[in-house]
Coordinates of C-alpha atoms in Angstrom, one line a residue:
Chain A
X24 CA 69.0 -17.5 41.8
X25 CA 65.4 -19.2 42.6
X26 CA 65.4 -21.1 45.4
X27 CA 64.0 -24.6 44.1
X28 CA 61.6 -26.6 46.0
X29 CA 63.0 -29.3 47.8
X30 CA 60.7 -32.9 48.6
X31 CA 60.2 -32.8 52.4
X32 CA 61.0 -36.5 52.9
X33 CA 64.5 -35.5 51.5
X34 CA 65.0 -32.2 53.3
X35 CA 66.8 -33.9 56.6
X36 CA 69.8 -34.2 53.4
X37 CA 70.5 -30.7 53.4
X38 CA 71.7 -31.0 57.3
X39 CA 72.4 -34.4 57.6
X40 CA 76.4 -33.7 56.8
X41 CA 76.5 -31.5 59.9
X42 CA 76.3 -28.1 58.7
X43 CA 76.4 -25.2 61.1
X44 CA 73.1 -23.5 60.5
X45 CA 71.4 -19.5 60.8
X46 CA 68.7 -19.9 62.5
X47 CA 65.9 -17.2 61.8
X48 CA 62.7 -16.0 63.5
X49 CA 60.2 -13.3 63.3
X50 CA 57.0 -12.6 65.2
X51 CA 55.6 -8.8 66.1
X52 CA 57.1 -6.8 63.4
X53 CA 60.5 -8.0 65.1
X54 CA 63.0 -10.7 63.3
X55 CA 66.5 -12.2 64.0
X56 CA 68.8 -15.0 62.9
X57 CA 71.5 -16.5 64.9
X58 CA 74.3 -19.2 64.3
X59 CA 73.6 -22.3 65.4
X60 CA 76.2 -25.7 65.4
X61 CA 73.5 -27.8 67.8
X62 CA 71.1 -29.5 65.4
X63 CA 70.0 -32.4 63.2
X64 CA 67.5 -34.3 61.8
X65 CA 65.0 -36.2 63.7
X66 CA 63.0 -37.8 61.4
X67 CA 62.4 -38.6 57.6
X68 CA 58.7 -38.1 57.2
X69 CA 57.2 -36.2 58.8
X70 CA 60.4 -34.4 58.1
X71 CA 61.6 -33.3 61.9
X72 CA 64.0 -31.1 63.2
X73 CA 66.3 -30.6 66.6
X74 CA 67.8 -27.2 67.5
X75 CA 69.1 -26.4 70.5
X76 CA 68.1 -22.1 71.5
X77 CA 69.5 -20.8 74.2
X78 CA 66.9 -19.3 76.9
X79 CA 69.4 -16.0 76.6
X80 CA 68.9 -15.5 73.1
X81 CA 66.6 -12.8 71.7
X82 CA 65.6 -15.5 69.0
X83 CA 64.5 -17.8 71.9
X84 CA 61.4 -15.1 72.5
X85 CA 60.3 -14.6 68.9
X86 CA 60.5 -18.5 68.5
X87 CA 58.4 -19.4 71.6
X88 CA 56.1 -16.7 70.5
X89 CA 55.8 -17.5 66.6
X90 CA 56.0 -21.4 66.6
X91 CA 58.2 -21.0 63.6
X92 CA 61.6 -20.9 62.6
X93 CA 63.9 -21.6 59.8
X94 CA 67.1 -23.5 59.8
X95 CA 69.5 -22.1 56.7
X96 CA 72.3 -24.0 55.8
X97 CA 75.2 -20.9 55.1
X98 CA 78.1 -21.5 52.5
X99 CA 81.5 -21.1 53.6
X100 CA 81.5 -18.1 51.9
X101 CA 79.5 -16.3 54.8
X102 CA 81.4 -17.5 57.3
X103 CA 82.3 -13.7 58.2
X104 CA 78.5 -13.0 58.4
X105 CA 77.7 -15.9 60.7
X106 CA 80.5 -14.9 63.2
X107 CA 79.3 -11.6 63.1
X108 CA 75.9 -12.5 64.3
X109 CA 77.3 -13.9 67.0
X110 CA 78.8 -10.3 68.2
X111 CA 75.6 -8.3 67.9
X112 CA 72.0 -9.1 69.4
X113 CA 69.0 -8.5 68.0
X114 CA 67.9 -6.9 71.1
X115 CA 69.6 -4.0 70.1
X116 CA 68.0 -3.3 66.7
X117 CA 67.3 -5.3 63.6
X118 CA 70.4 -7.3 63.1
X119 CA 69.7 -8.3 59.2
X120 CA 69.8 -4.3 59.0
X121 CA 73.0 -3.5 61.1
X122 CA 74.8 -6.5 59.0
X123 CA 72.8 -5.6 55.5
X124 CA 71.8 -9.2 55.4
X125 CA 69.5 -9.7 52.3
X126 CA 66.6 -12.0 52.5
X127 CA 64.2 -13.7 50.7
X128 CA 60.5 -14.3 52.1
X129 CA 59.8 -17.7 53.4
X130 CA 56.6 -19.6 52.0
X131 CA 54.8 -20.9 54.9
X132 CA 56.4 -18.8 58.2
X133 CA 56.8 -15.4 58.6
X134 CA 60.8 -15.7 59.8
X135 CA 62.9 -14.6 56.6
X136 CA 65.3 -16.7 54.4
X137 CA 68.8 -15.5 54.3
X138 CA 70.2 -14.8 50.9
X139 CA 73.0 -16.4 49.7
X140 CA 72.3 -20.0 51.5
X141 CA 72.0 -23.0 50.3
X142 CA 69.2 -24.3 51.5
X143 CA 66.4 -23.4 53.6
X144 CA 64.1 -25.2 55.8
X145 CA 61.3 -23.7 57.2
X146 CA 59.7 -25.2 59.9
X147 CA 56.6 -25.3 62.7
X148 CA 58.2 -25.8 66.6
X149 CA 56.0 -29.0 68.0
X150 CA 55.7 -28.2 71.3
X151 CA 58.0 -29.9 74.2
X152 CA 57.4 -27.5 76.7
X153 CA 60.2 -29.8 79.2
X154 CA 62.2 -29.6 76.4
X155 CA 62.4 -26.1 75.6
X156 CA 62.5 -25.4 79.6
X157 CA 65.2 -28.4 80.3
X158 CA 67.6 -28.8 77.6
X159 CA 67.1 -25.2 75.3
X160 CA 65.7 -28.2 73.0
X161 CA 63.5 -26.9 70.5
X162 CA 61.9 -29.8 68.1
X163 CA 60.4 -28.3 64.8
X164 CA 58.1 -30.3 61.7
X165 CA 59.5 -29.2 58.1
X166 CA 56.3 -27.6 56.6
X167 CA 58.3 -26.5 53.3
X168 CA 62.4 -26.2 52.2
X169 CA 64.6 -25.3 49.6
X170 CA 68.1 -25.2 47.8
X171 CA 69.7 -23.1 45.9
X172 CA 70.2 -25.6 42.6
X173 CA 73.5 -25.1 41.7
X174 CA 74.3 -26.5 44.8
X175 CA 72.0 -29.2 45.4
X176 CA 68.8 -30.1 43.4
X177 CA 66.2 -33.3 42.9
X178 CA 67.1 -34.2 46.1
X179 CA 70.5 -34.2 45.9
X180 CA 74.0 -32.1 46.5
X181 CA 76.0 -31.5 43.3
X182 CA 79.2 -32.7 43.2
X183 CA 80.5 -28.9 42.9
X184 CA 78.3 -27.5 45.5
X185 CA 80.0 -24.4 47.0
X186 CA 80.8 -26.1 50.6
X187 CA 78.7 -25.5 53.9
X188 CA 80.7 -24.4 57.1
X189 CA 81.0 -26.6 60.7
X190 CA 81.7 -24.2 63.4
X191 CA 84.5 -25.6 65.6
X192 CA 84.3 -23.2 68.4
X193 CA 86.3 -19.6 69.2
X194 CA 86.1 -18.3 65.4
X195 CA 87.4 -22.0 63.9
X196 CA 85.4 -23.7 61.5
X197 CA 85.7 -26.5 59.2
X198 CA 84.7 -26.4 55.3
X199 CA 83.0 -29.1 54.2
X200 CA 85.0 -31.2 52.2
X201 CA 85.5 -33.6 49.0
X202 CA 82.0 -35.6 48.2
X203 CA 82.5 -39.5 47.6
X204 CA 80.5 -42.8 47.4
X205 CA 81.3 -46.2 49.0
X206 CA 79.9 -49.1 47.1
X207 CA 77.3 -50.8 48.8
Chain B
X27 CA 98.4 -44.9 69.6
X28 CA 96.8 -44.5 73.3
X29 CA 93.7 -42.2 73.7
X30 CA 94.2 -38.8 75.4
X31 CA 91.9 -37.9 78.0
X32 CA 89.7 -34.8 77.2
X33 CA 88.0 -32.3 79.2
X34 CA 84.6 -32.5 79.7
X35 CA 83.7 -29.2 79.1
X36 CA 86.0 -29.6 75.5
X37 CA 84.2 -32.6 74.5
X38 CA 81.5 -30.9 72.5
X39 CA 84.2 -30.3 70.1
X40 CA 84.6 -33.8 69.3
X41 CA 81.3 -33.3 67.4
X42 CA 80.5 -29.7 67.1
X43 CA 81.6 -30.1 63.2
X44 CA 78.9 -32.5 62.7
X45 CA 80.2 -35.6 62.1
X46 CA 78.7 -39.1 61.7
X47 CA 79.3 -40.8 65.2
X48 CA 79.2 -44.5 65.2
X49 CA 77.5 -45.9 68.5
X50 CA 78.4 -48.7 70.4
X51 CA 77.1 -50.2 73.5
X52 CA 76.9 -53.5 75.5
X53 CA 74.5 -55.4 78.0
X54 CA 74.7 -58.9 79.5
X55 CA 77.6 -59.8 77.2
X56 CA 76.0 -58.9 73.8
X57 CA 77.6 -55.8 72.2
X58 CA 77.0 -53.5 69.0
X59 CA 78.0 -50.5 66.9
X60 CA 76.2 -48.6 64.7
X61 CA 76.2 -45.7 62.4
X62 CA 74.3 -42.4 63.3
X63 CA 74.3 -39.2 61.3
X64 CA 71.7 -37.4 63.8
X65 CA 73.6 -36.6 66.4
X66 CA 74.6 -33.8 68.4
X67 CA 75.8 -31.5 71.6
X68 CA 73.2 -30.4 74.0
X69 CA 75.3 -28.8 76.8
X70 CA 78.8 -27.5 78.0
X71 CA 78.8 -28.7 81.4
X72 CA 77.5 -30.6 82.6
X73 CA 78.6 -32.2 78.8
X74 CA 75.5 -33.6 77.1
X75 CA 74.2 -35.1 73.8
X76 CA 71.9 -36.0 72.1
X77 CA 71.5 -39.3 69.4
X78 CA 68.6 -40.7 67.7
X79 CA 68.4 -44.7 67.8
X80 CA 65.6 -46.2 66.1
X81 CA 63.4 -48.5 67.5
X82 CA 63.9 -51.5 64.9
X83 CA 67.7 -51.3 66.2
X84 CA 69.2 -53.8 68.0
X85 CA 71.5 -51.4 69.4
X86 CA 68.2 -49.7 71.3
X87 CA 67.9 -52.5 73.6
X88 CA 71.3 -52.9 74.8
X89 CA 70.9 -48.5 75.3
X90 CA 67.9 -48.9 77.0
X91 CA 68.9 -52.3 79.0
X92 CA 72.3 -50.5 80.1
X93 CA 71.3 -46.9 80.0
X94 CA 75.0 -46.0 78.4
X95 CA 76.3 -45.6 74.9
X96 CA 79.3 -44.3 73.9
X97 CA 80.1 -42.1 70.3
X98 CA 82.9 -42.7 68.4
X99 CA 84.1 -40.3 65.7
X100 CA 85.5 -42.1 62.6
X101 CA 88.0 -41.2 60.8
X102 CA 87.7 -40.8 56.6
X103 CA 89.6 -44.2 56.4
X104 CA 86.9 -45.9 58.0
X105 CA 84.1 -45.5 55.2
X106 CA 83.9 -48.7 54.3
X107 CA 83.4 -49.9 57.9
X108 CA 80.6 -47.5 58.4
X109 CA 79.2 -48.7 55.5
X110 CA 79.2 -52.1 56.6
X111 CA 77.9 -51.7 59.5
X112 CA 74.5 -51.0 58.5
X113 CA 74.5 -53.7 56.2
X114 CA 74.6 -56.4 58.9
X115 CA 72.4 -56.6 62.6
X116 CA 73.8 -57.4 65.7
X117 CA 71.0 -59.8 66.2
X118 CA 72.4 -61.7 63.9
X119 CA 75.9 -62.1 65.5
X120 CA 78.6 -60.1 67.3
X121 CA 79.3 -57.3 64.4
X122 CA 82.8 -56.5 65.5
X123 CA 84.2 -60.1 64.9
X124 CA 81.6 -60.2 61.7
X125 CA 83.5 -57.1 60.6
X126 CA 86.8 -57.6 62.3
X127 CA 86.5 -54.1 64.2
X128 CA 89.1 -54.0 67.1
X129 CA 88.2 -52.2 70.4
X130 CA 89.7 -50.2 73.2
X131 CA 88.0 -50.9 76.7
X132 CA 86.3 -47.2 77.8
X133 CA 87.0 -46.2 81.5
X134 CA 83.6 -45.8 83.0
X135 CA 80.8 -47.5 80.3
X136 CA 80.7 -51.3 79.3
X137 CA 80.5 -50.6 75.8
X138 CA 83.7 -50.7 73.7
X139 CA 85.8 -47.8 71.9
X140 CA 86.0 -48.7 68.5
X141 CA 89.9 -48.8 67.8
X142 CA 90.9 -46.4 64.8
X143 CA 88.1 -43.6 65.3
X144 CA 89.3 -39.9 66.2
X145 CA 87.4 -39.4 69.2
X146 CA 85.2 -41.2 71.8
X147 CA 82.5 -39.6 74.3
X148 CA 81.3 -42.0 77.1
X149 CA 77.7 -41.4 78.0
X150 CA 75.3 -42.4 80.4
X151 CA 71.4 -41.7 79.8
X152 CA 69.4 -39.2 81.2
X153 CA 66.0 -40.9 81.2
X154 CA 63.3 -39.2 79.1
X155 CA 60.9 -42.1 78.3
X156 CA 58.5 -39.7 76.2
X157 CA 61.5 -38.3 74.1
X158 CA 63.1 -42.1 73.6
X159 CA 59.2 -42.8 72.9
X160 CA 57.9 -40.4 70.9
X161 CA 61.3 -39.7 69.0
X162 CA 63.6 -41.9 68.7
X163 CA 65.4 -39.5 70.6
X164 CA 68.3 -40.4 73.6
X165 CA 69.9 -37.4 75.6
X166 CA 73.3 -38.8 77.2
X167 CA 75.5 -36.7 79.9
X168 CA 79.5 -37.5 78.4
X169 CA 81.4 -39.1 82.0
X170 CA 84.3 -39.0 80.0
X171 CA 86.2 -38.1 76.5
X172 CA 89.3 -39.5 74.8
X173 CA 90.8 -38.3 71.6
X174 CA 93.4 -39.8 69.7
X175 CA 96.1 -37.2 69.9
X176 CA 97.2 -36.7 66.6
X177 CA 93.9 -35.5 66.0
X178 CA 92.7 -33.8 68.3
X179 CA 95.0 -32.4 71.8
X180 CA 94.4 -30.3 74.5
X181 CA 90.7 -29.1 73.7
X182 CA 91.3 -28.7 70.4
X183 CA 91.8 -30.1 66.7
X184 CA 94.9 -30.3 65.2
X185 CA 95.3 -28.4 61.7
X186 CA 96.9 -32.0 60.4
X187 CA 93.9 -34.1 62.1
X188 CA 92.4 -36.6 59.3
X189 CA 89.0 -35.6 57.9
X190 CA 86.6 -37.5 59.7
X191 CA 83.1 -38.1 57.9
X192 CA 79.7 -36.4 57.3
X193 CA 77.2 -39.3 56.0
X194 CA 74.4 -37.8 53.4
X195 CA 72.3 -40.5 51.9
X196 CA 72.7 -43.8 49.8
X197 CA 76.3 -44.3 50.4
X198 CA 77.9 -41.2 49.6
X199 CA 79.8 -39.1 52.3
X200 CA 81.5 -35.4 52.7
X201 CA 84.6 -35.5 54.4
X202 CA 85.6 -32.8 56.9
X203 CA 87.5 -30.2 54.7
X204 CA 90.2 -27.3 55.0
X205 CA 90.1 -25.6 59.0
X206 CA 89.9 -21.9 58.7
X207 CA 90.0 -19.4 61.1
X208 CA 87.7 -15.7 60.8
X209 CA 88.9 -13.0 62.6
X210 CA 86.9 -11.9 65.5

């Protein structure tokens, strides 16, 4: 699978069901990626970001120091992997070794892409220092992102995408479910 | 069908999955509701969220004028409403008799519960003029949470709760799918 390019004014599509997303980071010769329910779009174009990073977080450091991070949008199918995250820290050695998490570079940050996600956004952190310091709010532009085709392509999800997990909390997620259209 | 009260620190549940919230909100006997996919939690306790409201909304000026909203999670059933919703302004006319949407009164916020949805949060603003500004962006502290019990109860969602609904673009919708649980 190459990931295919995906048109940043439409990139706020591939989170705007809700999806529970990795989070990744890199800066120093050090990377991580944690789970992260607390985010969503912010704006079309430039194509914005929200994600909330908690101040205890080893991400929170490599993020603050980088400017850069990258949302990816996990399929159900992970849903082991992304709890698992969640158990280990990064802190305590490379956690895409410990969990032999494959990746794929990004194009424009130095954090990694996870393999086996759907898409990928990778993005620059605009600075909110009150923010960052009040609410763990972290706002990021969209400087590039991508899908995996088969499950969404030209700007759209396929009607037979694999589906995207929402975390509930305590190991309890949702799939995402059937796709449908109301007529306008 | 009369809403159960729910925890404060449990009401980031409500919307954890990433759901389409509808917002409603009231000032100086006007009233609205509108449809927002970019939404999220921000904080345990005290419980907080975050919503994005456009400035070209009439639903921003009753936010700002009153400094509360409230989010109500619809159900799958409601599509069509949702739909509608954005298809009319409030300037134009109270959308709830427009649209024939029946409300609940909310305990501690002017603005109505829209009747039929699976959840409601009750928010009042934390000021941040640059973020409402510069983004579009509102931050809300929830002063209290109701859930329709048959969907959600005691902190938590039922395995049988109806699919509520995860907005992508140009009419078309996910609904919340199958609840799993990993192991820990």
């Amino acid at each position: 699978m190459t990931p295919e390019p995906v048109e940043l004014a439409k990139a706020y599509r591939l989170i705007n069901h809700g999806p529970t997303v990795l989070v990744s980071s890199a800066h120093g010769g050090r990377r991580n990626v944690m789970a992260a329910a607390w985010n969503m779009a912010l704006d079309f174009t430039p194509a914005k970001v929200c994600v909330v990073i908690d101040k205890t977080t080893f991400s929170r450091g490599l993020i603050e120091a980088s400017g850069e991070f990258v949302l990816n949008v996990p399929a159900r199918a992970q849903a082991a992997q992304v709890l698992a995250m969640g158990r280990v820290s990064g802190r305590d050695g490379d956690k895409f070794d410990a969990l032999d998490l494959p990746t794929l570079p990004a194009a424009k940050v130095a954090a990694p892409l996870l393999a086996g996600c759907l898409g990928w956004l990778e993005c620059r952190v605009i600075p909110e220092p009150h923010n960052q310091q009040a609410y763990d709010l972290f706002i990021g532009e969209v400087i590039a992102a991508w899908a995996d085709p088969r499950a969404f392509t030209k700007g759209h999800w396929r009607a037979e995408a694999p589906p995207s997990l929402h975390y509930i909390a305590g190991g309890a997620f949702f799939a995402t479910g059937e796709a449908f259209e109301v007529a306008g």
